Amino acid sequence: MAFVALTRNRQQPLTPLSPSMPTSMPSVQEVIPPLPITPPDPVDPQTRASEDAASVVTAIHVISTERAGLANLEHIYRTDKLAQENFGRAVTQIIKSIKNGGKLVVCGVGKSGKIGQKLEATMNSLGIYSAFLHPTEALHGDLGMIRQNDTIILISFSGRTPELQLFLPHVPPTVPIIAITAHMHPSTCPLLSYQSPDMGILLPAPIHEDEDTSFGVCAPTTSTTVALALGDALALATARRLHTQPGKGPAEVFKSFHPGGAIGAAFSVSTPTSMSTSLSTTSFTSMPPDYLQAKTVEQKTPSETEPSGQQCGQLITDIATPLHHIPTVTSTTQVRLLDILLAAIQNPNAKSWVKLSDEEIIPPHRLRSISRGSSVDVSVSDLPSPIGVGQKDWLRVSASSTVEDVRQWLSDYRRAGSEVSIVCVVDDTAPDEFLAVVEAEDVCGDCG
């Protein structure tokens, strides 16, 4: 009976008329004890410092691991002939689609999808018409985005993403597939099993060790970094082969698509004539060494120019590339055009200058011209004309020379029927000490 009575009391509603309602409520201070007047002890500075140091160690570990992943990717495309061949096929296929009125369709799921969206944006900014397609949305009506002239890029580290596997059977068999995965051979990549060998292209993007081993967590990190880099490489390689008209190259196309924001503001600044980057082929007619050496020591006297101490104009050293920034191409066998291009890419501070030796250098305009019309596997010795320019054909000028001085000298040479392609800056007091180089085209363009 006592049990029943207890139950009834618990079921009575607590209303102001209920006898079980207390006549007065306790104050907040009575229910919650006051906080102590003394604040809590501060965190030990040494503890915080050690935690910060541990965070930095983690950051360095992640950065160095992803750098190793990129080095591994570079090694693959430097040495693996199949990877090199497939990369060239991929560029050719994308260009074929664009020229035939098609587009590049990029597909991926999860983090790979985010990389795909970045690739799509980069391609579009370089004038390569692209669209991102989520494979699940494709099965719910977006398949209509795909046209016969399109090319599809699939991004999946494993190559076994279920959503892509479900999507692929519905892709028209006439649409080529480019797969960016960790697989090294097309025959092992499930994403290419739906296409005939001539319609599937594998771009390998493996990592040197799995992310669980690197970081203790399987989150996509190194794998997405590698895929991102390979996508950027594909975008720029395609843009350079697609946009070849003088004045309408990748840089000009990119500028035209960025009228707003900080990039647009930067491009709105006019470029000086002395910094023009015409893509016209430079002539490499040899000139007598004595004639070229003459301007090395030729200096105007104060009476011939401005008052003492008031030399006018930009110095030639301001637009020249220091020689110590320029790499010398190396190869265990014959030097190929590919070896030269890799040396240029890996040394951005050289601004596409490459040395064949201390006495012979390849100017950027010449390198770009050769690379557009020759196979990257061709040996330098097999090229129809010399790619490098020897020291005897360099115009040597003093470091104190102005751009206007050099422009005038180049104009004099051209009027005399001679051509100079490279201007070499030498030390004022030691004419045999070479400091920097600049292309004649970048000094004055068509001065004559």
XYZ file of C-alpha atoms in Angstrom:
448
model
C 0.000 0.000 0.000
C 2.841 2.332 0.751
C 4.061 1.746 -2.780
C 0.697 2.811 -4.251
C 0.601 5.975 -2.213
C 4.038 6.922 -3.396
C 2.993 6.446 -6.995
C -0.025 8.678 -6.626
C 2.021 11.469 -5.126
C 4.448 11.325 -8.023
C 1.613 11.587 -10.563
C 0.016 14.722 -9.099
C 0.545 17.760 -11.335
C 2.603 20.523 -9.824
C 0.254 23.499 -10.136
C -0.075 26.529 -7.835
C -3.149 24.844 -6.236
C -1.326 21.601 -5.574
C -0.470 21.000 -1.940
C 2.764 19.409 -3.068
C 3.985 22.671 -4.638
C 6.507 24.377 -2.361
C 5.362 27.715 -1.074
C 8.659 29.393 -1.896
C 11.363 28.638 -4.505
C 15.059 28.623 -3.553
C 17.176 31.435 -5.016
C 19.688 30.867 -7.758
C 22.488 31.459 -5.242
C 21.121 28.666 -3.014
C 20.907 26.199 -5.906
C 24.219 27.099 -7.668
C 27.121 27.756 -5.339
C 29.000 30.978 -6.019
C 32.149 30.852 -8.163
C 35.433 31.081 -6.301
C 36.905 34.537 -6.004
C 40.376 33.265 -6.965
C 40.622 32.629 -10.725
C 41.796 29.235 -11.955
C 45.490 28.645 -12.311
C 46.812 29.776 -15.701
C 48.112 27.257 -18.218
C 51.775 26.489 -17.691
C 53.704 28.450 -20.357
C 56.027 25.515 -20.831
C 53.071 23.228 -21.474
C 51.632 25.632 -24.040
C 55.029 26.033 -25.690
C 55.445 22.281 -25.947
C 51.972 21.944 -27.479
C 52.741 24.679 -30.013
C 56.031 23.008 -30.862
C 54.245 19.693 -31.378
C 51.810 21.403 -33.750
C 54.680 22.827 -35.780
C 56.308 19.397 -35.920
C 53.050 17.974 -37.265
C 52.812 20.734 -39.859
C 56.365 20.131 -41.053
C 55.719 16.395 -41.201
C 52.622 16.905 -43.378
C 54.336 19.390 -45.672
C 57.450 17.229 -46.110
C 55.337 14.125 -46.741
C 53.275 15.835 -49.416
C 56.472 17.219 -50.946
C 57.775 13.650 -51.131
C 54.530 12.662 -52.843
C 55.053 15.363 -55.464
C 58.691 14.302 -55.939
C 57.476 10.747 -56.536
C 54.961 12.009 -59.118
C 57.667 14.035 -60.846
C 59.920 10.965 -60.987
C 57.146 8.935 -62.632
C 56.555 11.456 -65.416
C 60.276 12.005 -65.843
C 61.147 8.303 -66.269
C 58.025 6.281 -67.131
C 57.575 6.192 -70.911
C 53.968 4.975 -70.705
C 53.023 7.803 -68.333
C 54.675 10.335 -70.654
C 52.917 8.884 -73.700
C 49.520 8.879 -71.985
C 49.959 12.458 -70.791
C 50.616 13.552 -74.365
C 47.576 11.548 -75.543
C 45.416 13.214 -72.891
C 46.452 16.702 -74.010
C 45.846 15.806 -77.653
C 42.414 14.372 -76.872
C 41.271 17.412 -74.890
C 42.393 19.743 -77.683
C 40.579 17.576 -80.233
C 37.337 17.873 -78.248
C 37.641 21.646 -77.899
C 38.415 22.178 -81.595
C 35.456 19.963 -82.555
C 33.051 22.045 -80.495
C 33.067 19.745 -77.464
C 34.147 20.242 -73.881
C 35.965 18.586 -71.014
C 33.648 16.958 -68.451
C 35.272 16.428 -65.043
C 33.858 13.852 -62.604
C 34.753 12.908 -59.052
C 33.258 12.158 -55.644
C 34.179 13.519 -52.227
C 37.628 15.084 -51.945
C 38.427 13.933 -55.471
C 35.331 15.810 -56.598
C 36.673 18.981 -54.972
C 39.930 18.525 -56.886
C 37.850 18.013 -60.026
C 35.994 21.278 -59.460
C 39.289 23.103 -59.106
C 40.534 21.514 -62.345
C 37.341 22.563 -64.103
C 37.804 26.159 -62.929
C 41.461 26.240 -64.004
C 40.653 24.817 -67.433
C 37.911 27.377 -68.020
C 40.170 30.261 -66.946
C 42.656 29.131 -69.593
C 40.049 29.009 -72.356
C 39.470 25.231 -72.241
C 35.697 24.792 -72.065
C 34.962 22.491 -69.108
C 32.096 21.436 -66.841
C 31.925 19.472 -63.583
C 29.502 16.548 -63.410
C 28.709 14.657 -60.209
C 28.197 10.999 -61.169
C 25.172 10.566 -58.908
C 23.463 13.615 -60.374
C 24.306 12.245 -63.810
C 22.123 9.194 -63.107
C 19.247 11.527 -62.238
C 19.147 13.493 -65.457
C 22.508 15.250 -65.822
C 23.729 12.653 -68.318
C 22.283 15.044 -70.869
C 25.338 17.236 -70.286
C 27.566 14.768 -72.141
C 27.857 15.203 -75.917
C 29.498 13.014 -78.559
C 32.455 15.402 -78.996
C 33.226 15.646 -75.268
C 36.056 14.093 -73.283
C 35.576 12.913 -69.686
C 38.126 13.038 -66.876
C 37.502 10.775 -63.879
C 39.389 11.452 -60.636
C 39.546 8.594 -58.133
C 42.605 7.567 -56.157
C 41.444 3.964 -55.805
C 39.911 3.745 -59.262
C 37.036 1.823 -57.689
C 34.674 4.607 -56.572
C 31.174 3.000 -56.596
C 29.416 6.107 -57.899
C 31.755 6.258 -60.879
C 31.346 2.539 -61.508
C 27.572 2.981 -61.668
C 27.914 6.008 -63.927
C 30.339 4.601 -66.524
C 28.028 2.071 -68.248
C 25.789 4.972 -69.272
C 28.576 6.980 -70.941
C 28.388 6.838 -74.765
C 31.099 4.478 -76.048
C 32.330 7.168 -78.444
C 33.327 9.480 -75.571
C 36.973 9.037 -74.486
C 37.770 8.585 -70.779
C 40.851 10.007 -69.028
C 41.366 8.490 -65.562
C 43.541 10.089 -62.862
C 44.115 7.281 -60.354
C 46.842 5.552 -58.340
C 47.094 2.767 -60.915
C 50.230 2.581 -63.030
C 48.845 0.535 -65.947
C 45.475 0.838 -67.733
C 44.835 -2.900 -67.459
C 44.645 -2.683 -63.647
C 42.337 0.356 -63.513
C 38.630 -0.587 -63.129
C 37.533 2.809 -64.437
C 38.964 1.975 -67.862
C 37.433 -1.485 -68.093
C 34.307 -0.111 -69.827
C 36.234 1.465 -72.713
C 38.305 -0.007 -75.519
C 42.066 0.626 -75.097
C 42.054 3.372 -77.702
C 39.259 5.217 -75.853
C 40.784 5.054 -72.366
C 43.789 7.040 -71.139
C 45.395 6.510 -67.728
C 47.242 9.332 -65.969
C 48.910 7.666 -62.976
C 48.910 9.652 -59.735
C 50.077 7.248 -57.009
C 51.673 8.268 -53.719
C 54.927 7.001 -52.243
C 53.218 5.625 -49.109
C 49.621 5.320 -47.951
C 48.251 8.130 -45.821
C 47.491 5.858 -42.870
C 51.193 5.044 -42.675
C 52.181 8.699 -43.078
C 49.742 10.285 -40.653
C 47.858 7.530 -38.840
C 44.631 8.584 -40.555
C 43.269 7.695 -43.996
C 42.039 11.213 -44.771
C 42.890 12.218 -48.367
C 45.937 14.485 -48.065
C 48.957 13.448 -50.105
C 46.717 11.779 -52.681
C 44.673 14.931 -53.299
C 47.807 17.081 -53.436
C 49.242 14.809 -56.120
C 45.979 14.798 -58.101
C 45.779 18.584 -57.858
C 49.323 19.012 -59.184
C 48.714 16.602 -62.060
C 45.498 18.434 -62.953
C 47.344 21.760 -63.023
C 50.020 20.207 -65.213
C 47.377 18.933 -67.625
C 45.641 22.318 -67.763
C 48.774 24.315 -68.536
C 50.132 21.783 -71.024
C 46.809 21.807 -72.862
C 46.587 25.604 -72.872
C 50.073 25.961 -74.331
C 49.304 23.617 -77.194
C 45.825 25.006 -77.796
C 46.608 28.731 -77.804
C 49.521 29.255 -80.185
C 48.637 32.407 -82.108
C 50.971 35.360 -81.438
C 49.352 37.724 -78.982
C 46.689 35.153 -78.109
C 48.681 32.720 -76.000
C 47.690 31.240 -72.614
C 48.739 34.385 -70.735
C 46.584 36.647 -72.899
C 43.626 34.252 -72.706
C 43.939 34.066 -68.928
C 44.045 37.863 -68.671
C 40.941 38.221 -70.819
C 38.978 35.986 -68.442
C 40.040 37.882 -65.300
C 38.757 41.446 -65.610
C 37.789 41.635 -61.924
C 39.407 41.271 -58.528
C 43.074 41.580 -57.657
C 44.167 39.661 -60.757
C 42.214 41.985 -63.020
C 43.650 45.023 -61.264
C 47.173 43.704 -61.729
C 46.637 42.992 -65.415
C 45.170 46.428 -66.022
C 48.617 47.947 -65.524
C 50.237 48.437 -68.906
C 53.455 46.543 -69.564
C 56.490 48.584 -70.647
C 57.697 48.078 -74.200
C 61.018 46.865 -72.824
C 59.231 43.947 -71.156
C 57.280 42.774 -74.210
C 57.149 39.014 -74.700
C 56.578 38.553 -78.391
C 56.527 34.899 -79.413
C 58.123 35.507 -82.783
C 61.077 33.300 -83.644
C 64.441 34.991 -83.099
C 67.107 34.893 -85.756
C 70.457 33.469 -84.698
C 72.727 34.832 -87.423
C 76.346 34.772 -86.243
C 78.117 38.078 -85.824
C 81.847 38.827 -85.771
C 83.143 38.552 -82.177
C 84.995 41.861 -82.412
C 81.823 43.653 -83.481
C 79.883 42.256 -80.545
C 82.664 42.955 -78.069
C 82.803 46.604 -79.083
C 79.772 47.700 -77.088
C 81.122 46.088 -73.932
C 83.507 48.935 -73.316
C 81.680 51.647 -75.217
C 80.402 54.159 -72.665
C 79.032 57.614 -73.303
C 80.861 60.498 -71.700
C 78.982 62.973 -69.504
C 79.148 65.562 -72.294
C 77.379 63.155 -74.674
C 74.562 62.356 -72.289
C 72.962 63.844 -69.221
C 74.747 65.914 -66.566
C 77.010 63.929 -64.243
C 75.107 61.772 -61.756
C 71.813 62.122 -63.622
C 71.759 59.077 -65.885
C 68.202 58.688 -67.148
C 66.249 55.459 -67.666
C 65.917 51.931 -66.366
C 69.106 49.895 -66.049
C 69.477 46.793 -68.207
C 70.134 44.777 -65.042
C 66.570 45.514 -63.902
C 65.085 43.350 -66.660
C 67.847 40.745 -67.032
C 67.882 37.246 -65.503
C 70.907 36.513 -63.266
C 73.039 33.720 -64.680
C 73.261 31.973 -61.312
C 69.492 31.377 -61.498
C 69.749 29.549 -64.827
C 70.136 25.746 -64.650
C 72.445 23.676 -66.818
C 70.578 20.749 -68.357
C 72.007 17.335 -67.504
C 71.348 13.857 -68.848
C 72.996 10.462 -68.535
C 72.504 9.926 -72.281
C 71.812 12.315 -75.138
C 70.063 15.514 -74.100
C 66.423 15.435 -75.205
C 64.043 18.327 -75.613
C 62.139 16.842 -72.657
C 65.248 17.196 -70.444
C 65.488 20.863 -71.360
C 61.797 21.514 -70.707
C 61.992 19.796 -67.322
C 65.006 21.919 -66.357
C 63.053 25.053 -67.286
C 59.951 23.979 -65.355
C 61.875 23.042 -62.214
C 63.641 26.422 -62.049
C 60.966 29.142 -62.277
C 63.438 31.854 -61.214
C 65.293 31.226 -64.477
C 62.258 32.453 -66.435
C 62.628 29.614 -69.004
C 66.329 30.206 -69.679
C 68.359 26.981 -69.804
C 72.114 26.468 -70.282
C 73.443 23.618 -72.389
C 76.885 24.491 -70.999
C 78.704 27.510 -69.597
C 79.345 28.641 -73.170
C 75.928 27.927 -74.727
C 72.493 29.067 -73.588
C 68.912 28.585 -74.790
C 66.728 31.728 -74.759
C 63.041 31.392 -73.739
C 61.566 32.418 -77.098
C 63.692 29.862 -78.899
C 62.721 27.139 -76.422
C 59.012 27.876 -76.777
C 59.261 27.888 -80.580
C 61.066 24.538 -80.707
C 58.759 22.876 -78.158
C 55.654 23.732 -80.192
C 56.876 22.019 -83.333
C 58.991 19.097 -82.120
C 58.490 15.865 -80.215
C 59.684 16.078 -76.620
C 61.653 12.858 -77.158
C 63.798 14.326 -79.936
C 67.510 14.597 -79.202
C 69.006 18.086 -79.324
C 71.567 16.821 -81.822
C 68.733 15.773 -84.161
C 67.037 19.176 -84.303
C 67.138 20.820 -87.748
C 68.862 23.933 -86.365
C 70.915 24.671 -83.235
C 68.770 25.384 -80.200
C 71.491 27.127 -78.183
C 73.355 30.383 -78.723
C 77.114 30.442 -78.091
C 78.988 33.158 -76.209
C 80.516 34.534 -79.407
C 77.039 35.635 -80.502
C 76.099 37.410 -77.275
C 76.015 41.184 -77.195
C 77.944 42.122 -74.056
C 76.965 45.336 -72.332
C 78.080 46.949 -69.120
C 75.894 46.606 -66.033
C 75.631 50.392 -65.864
C 73.990 50.532 -69.305
C 70.391 51.644 -69.471
C 67.641 49.866 -71.368
C 67.526 52.829 -73.731
C 71.272 52.484 -74.403
C 70.919 48.809 -75.297
C 67.811 49.455 -77.373
C 69.737 51.994 -79.446
C 72.669 49.611 -79.971
C 70.356 46.801 -81.054
C 68.648 49.183 -83.469
C 72.032 50.130 -84.932
C 72.930 46.460 -85.433
C 69.649 45.683 -87.179
C 70.008 48.630 -89.509
C 73.472 47.279 -90.323
C 71.858 43.979 -91.314
C 72.964 41.974 -88.278
C 70.843 40.185 -85.705
C 71.389 39.783 -81.972
C 69.254 37.432 -79.904
C 70.947 37.580 -76.481
C 72.245 40.528 -74.520
C 74.745 39.572 -71.815
C 75.335 41.928 -68.895
C 78.940 42.034 -67.690
C 80.635 43.606 -64.711
C 81.659 47.241 -65.280
C 85.199 46.646 -64.099
C 85.580 43.030 -65.305
C 84.141 42.572 -68.823
C 84.863 38.833 -68.732
C 82.591 38.328 -65.707
C 79.103 37.524 -66.960
C 76.283 38.590 -64.624
C 72.932 38.218 -66.385
C 71.187 37.775 -69.720
C 68.134 39.217 -71.449
C 66.609 38.537 -74.848
C 66.872 41.236 -77.460
C 63.132 40.854 -78.098
C 62.440 41.753 -74.482
C 64.534 44.897 -74.727
C 63.029 46.462 -77.796
C 60.757 44.084 -79.677
C 60.838 45.253 -83.285
C 63.272 48.124 -82.860
C 64.914 48.887 -86.100
